């Protein structure tokens, strides 16, 4: 099991933990994402900024909204998701709280 996933599971209350099957199965929209098959490093910068290639890919993606919603629900995700960078999503979360 992925060490990060195991660590997260260990910190959750039993009622808060989704079924393991749903954690291991990617959401349906992943199969339609424009980034499918691309290298992860294209979406994660060494300096925390978003790459131009990642944002261009997101701009033409049919599941951009689903991707952004997913990233907003999972604050531990880094890099470009739904056309936004880690810091941008942090600000978006602050606006909604």
Short mmCIF file of the C-alpha atoms (twelve columns), coordinates in Angstrom:
data_MODEL
# 
_entry.id   MODEL 
# 
loop_
_atom_site.group_PDB 
_atom_site.id 
_atom_site.type_symbol 
_atom_site.label_atom_id 
_atom_site.label_alt_id 
_atom_site.label_comp_id 
_atom_site.label_asym_id 
_atom_site.label_seq_id 
_atom_site.Cartn_x 
_atom_site.Cartn_y 
_atom_site.Cartn_z 
_atom_site.pdbx_PDB_model_num 
ATOM 1  C CA . UNK A 1  0.000   0.000  0.000   1 
ATOM 2  C CA . UNK A 2  1.128   3.522  -0.721  1 
ATOM 3  C CA . UNK A 3  2.763   4.942  2.471   1 
ATOM 4  C CA . UNK A 4  0.966   8.290  2.115   1 
ATOM 5  C CA . UNK A 5  -2.390  6.528  1.789   1 
ATOM 6  C CA . UNK A 6  -1.643  4.320  4.786   1 
ATOM 7  C CA . UNK A 7  -0.681  7.367  6.843   1 
ATOM 8  C CA . UNK A 8  -3.864  9.191  5.867   1 
ATOM 9  C CA . UNK A 9  -6.006  6.166  6.701   1 
ATOM 10 C CA . UNK A 10 -4.380  5.906  10.123  1 
ATOM 11 C CA . UNK A 11 -5.426  9.466  10.978  1 
ATOM 12 C CA . UNK A 12 -9.091  9.116  9.963   1 
ATOM 13 C CA . UNK A 13 -12.020 8.147  12.150  1 
ATOM 14 C CA . UNK A 14 -13.727 4.939  11.093  1 
ATOM 15 C CA . UNK A 15 -16.888 6.753  9.961   1 
ATOM 16 C CA . UNK A 16 -14.879 9.229  7.861   1 
ATOM 17 C CA . UNK A 17 -12.933 6.709  5.809   1 
ATOM 18 C CA . UNK A 18 -14.385 5.865  2.406   1 
ATOM 19 C CA . UNK A 19 -14.334 2.216  1.325   1 
ATOM 20 C CA . UNK A 20 -10.868 1.081  0.225   1 
ATOM 21 C CA . UNK A 21 -12.208 0.143  -3.209  1 
ATOM 22 C CA . UNK A 22 -13.268 3.728  -3.876  1 
ATOM 23 C CA . UNK A 23 -9.844  5.028  -2.790  1 
ATOM 24 C CA . UNK A 24 -8.010  2.724  -5.169  1 
ATOM 25 C CA . UNK A 25 -10.304 3.239  -8.163  1 
ATOM 26 C CA . UNK A 26 -9.797  6.531  -9.989  1 
ATOM 27 C CA . UNK A 27 -12.885 8.638  -10.679 1 
ATOM 28 C CA . UNK A 28 -14.642 7.916  -13.987 1 
ATOM 29 C CA . UNK A 29 -13.676 11.297 -15.451 1 
ATOM 30 C CA . UNK A 30 -9.954  10.425 -15.275 1 
ATOM 31 C CA . UNK A 31 -10.335 8.288  -18.400 1 
ATOM 32 C CA . UNK A 32 -11.511 11.360 -20.375 1 
ATOM 33 C CA . UNK A 33 -8.885  13.805 -19.093 1 
ATOM 34 C CA . UNK A 34 -6.687  15.549 -21.668 1 
ATOM 35 C CA . UNK A 35 -3.668  14.805 -19.454 1 
ATOM 36 C CA . UNK A 36 -4.225  11.040 -19.534 1 
ATOM 37 C CA . UNK A 37 -0.895  9.403  -20.325 1 
ATOM 38 C CA . UNK A 38 1.171   12.549 -19.785 1 
ATOM 39 C CA . UNK A 39 4.086   12.601 -17.365 1 
ATOM 40 C CA . UNK A 40 3.196   13.755 -13.859 1 
ATOM 41 C CA . UNK A 41 6.247   16.018 -13.762 1 
ATOM 42 C CA . UNK A 42 4.568   18.158 -16.441 1 
ATOM 43 C CA . UNK A 43 2.041   19.178 -13.783 1 
ATOM 44 C CA . UNK A 44 4.347   19.634 -10.792 1 
ATOM 45 C CA . UNK A 45 7.028   22.307 -10.776 1 
ATOM 46 C CA . UNK A 46 10.131  22.168 -8.604  1 
ATOM 47 C CA . UNK A 47 9.409   25.730 -7.517  1 
ATOM 48 C CA . UNK A 48 5.690   25.340 -6.840  1 
ATOM 49 C CA . UNK A 49 4.623   27.223 -9.966  1 
ATOM 50 C CA . UNK A 50 2.478   25.826 -12.722 1 
ATOM 51 C CA . UNK A 51 3.975   24.902 -16.028 1 
ATOM 52 C CA . UNK A 52 2.724   26.421 -19.257 1 
ATOM 53 C CA . UNK A 53 2.259   22.968 -20.791 1 
ATOM 54 C CA . UNK A 54 0.018   21.869 -17.927 1 
ATOM 55 C CA . UNK A 55 -2.204  24.940 -18.110 1 
ATOM 56 C CA . UNK A 56 -2.515  24.606 -21.906 1 
ATOM 57 C CA . UNK A 57 -3.527  20.967 -21.507 1 
ATOM 58 C CA . UNK A 58 -6.125  21.892 -18.887 1 
ATOM 59 C CA . UNK A 59 -7.504  24.681 -21.077 1 
ATOM 60 C CA . UNK A 60 -8.602  22.172 -23.718 1 
ATOM 61 C CA . UNK A 61 -9.748  19.452 -21.299 1 
ATOM 62 C CA . UNK A 62 -13.389 18.380 -21.256 1 
ATOM 63 C CA . UNK A 63 -13.250 17.376 -17.567 1 
ATOM 64 C CA . UNK A 64 -11.514 20.496 -16.249 1 
ATOM 65 C CA . UNK A 65 -14.406 21.306 -13.910 1 
ATOM 66 C CA . UNK A 66 -14.520 17.811 -12.391 1 
ATOM 67 C CA . UNK A 67 -10.761 17.894 -11.962 1 
ATOM 68 C CA . UNK A 68 -10.849 21.251 -10.188 1 
ATOM 69 C CA . UNK A 69 -13.684 20.125 -7.902  1 
ATOM 70 C CA . UNK A 70 -11.696 16.995 -7.030  1 
ATOM 71 C CA . UNK A 71 -8.595  19.051 -6.239  1 
ATOM 72 C CA . UNK A 72 -10.562 21.476 -4.084  1 
ATOM 73 C CA . UNK A 73 -11.920 18.533 -2.091  1 
ATOM 74 C CA . UNK A 74 -8.388  17.139 -1.590  1 
ATOM 75 C CA . UNK A 75 -6.172  19.927 -0.193  1 
ATOM 76 C CA . UNK A 76 -3.095  17.696 -0.043  1 
ATOM 77 C CA . UNK A 77 -2.850  17.509 -3.840  1 
ATOM 78 C CA . UNK A 78 -0.029  19.525 -5.357  1 
ATOM 79 C CA . UNK A 79 0.615   20.770 -8.845  1 
ATOM 80 C CA . UNK A 80 -1.819  21.754 -11.568 1 
ATOM 81 C CA . UNK A 81 -5.336  20.351 -11.309 1 
ATOM 82 C CA . UNK A 82 -8.251  21.760 -13.264 1 
ATOM 83 C CA . UNK A 83 -6.083  24.543 -14.639 1 
ATOM 84 C CA . UNK A 84 -5.143  25.856 -11.189 1 
ATOM 85 C CA . UNK A 85 -1.979  25.644 -9.142  1 
ATOM 86 C CA . UNK A 86 -1.659  24.595 -5.510  1 
ATOM 87 C CA . UNK A 87 -1.576  28.175 -4.195  1 
ATOM 88 C CA . UNK A 88 -4.534  29.243 -6.336  1 
ATOM 89 C CA . UNK A 89 -6.662  26.438 -4.927  1 
ATOM 90 C CA . UNK A 90 -5.647  27.362 -1.406  1 
ATOM 91 C CA . UNK A 91 -6.961  30.883 -1.993  1 
ATOM 92 C CA . UNK A 92 -10.145 29.484 -3.548  1 
ATOM 93 C CA . UNK A 93 -10.748 27.359 -0.423  1 
ATOM 94 C CA . UNK A 94 -10.325 30.442 1.780   1 
ATOM 95 C CA . UNK A 95 -12.997 32.280 -0.240  1 
ATOM 96 C CA . UNK A 96 -15.485 29.473 0.325   1 
ATOM 97 C CA . UNK A 97 -15.006 29.172 4.086   1 
# 
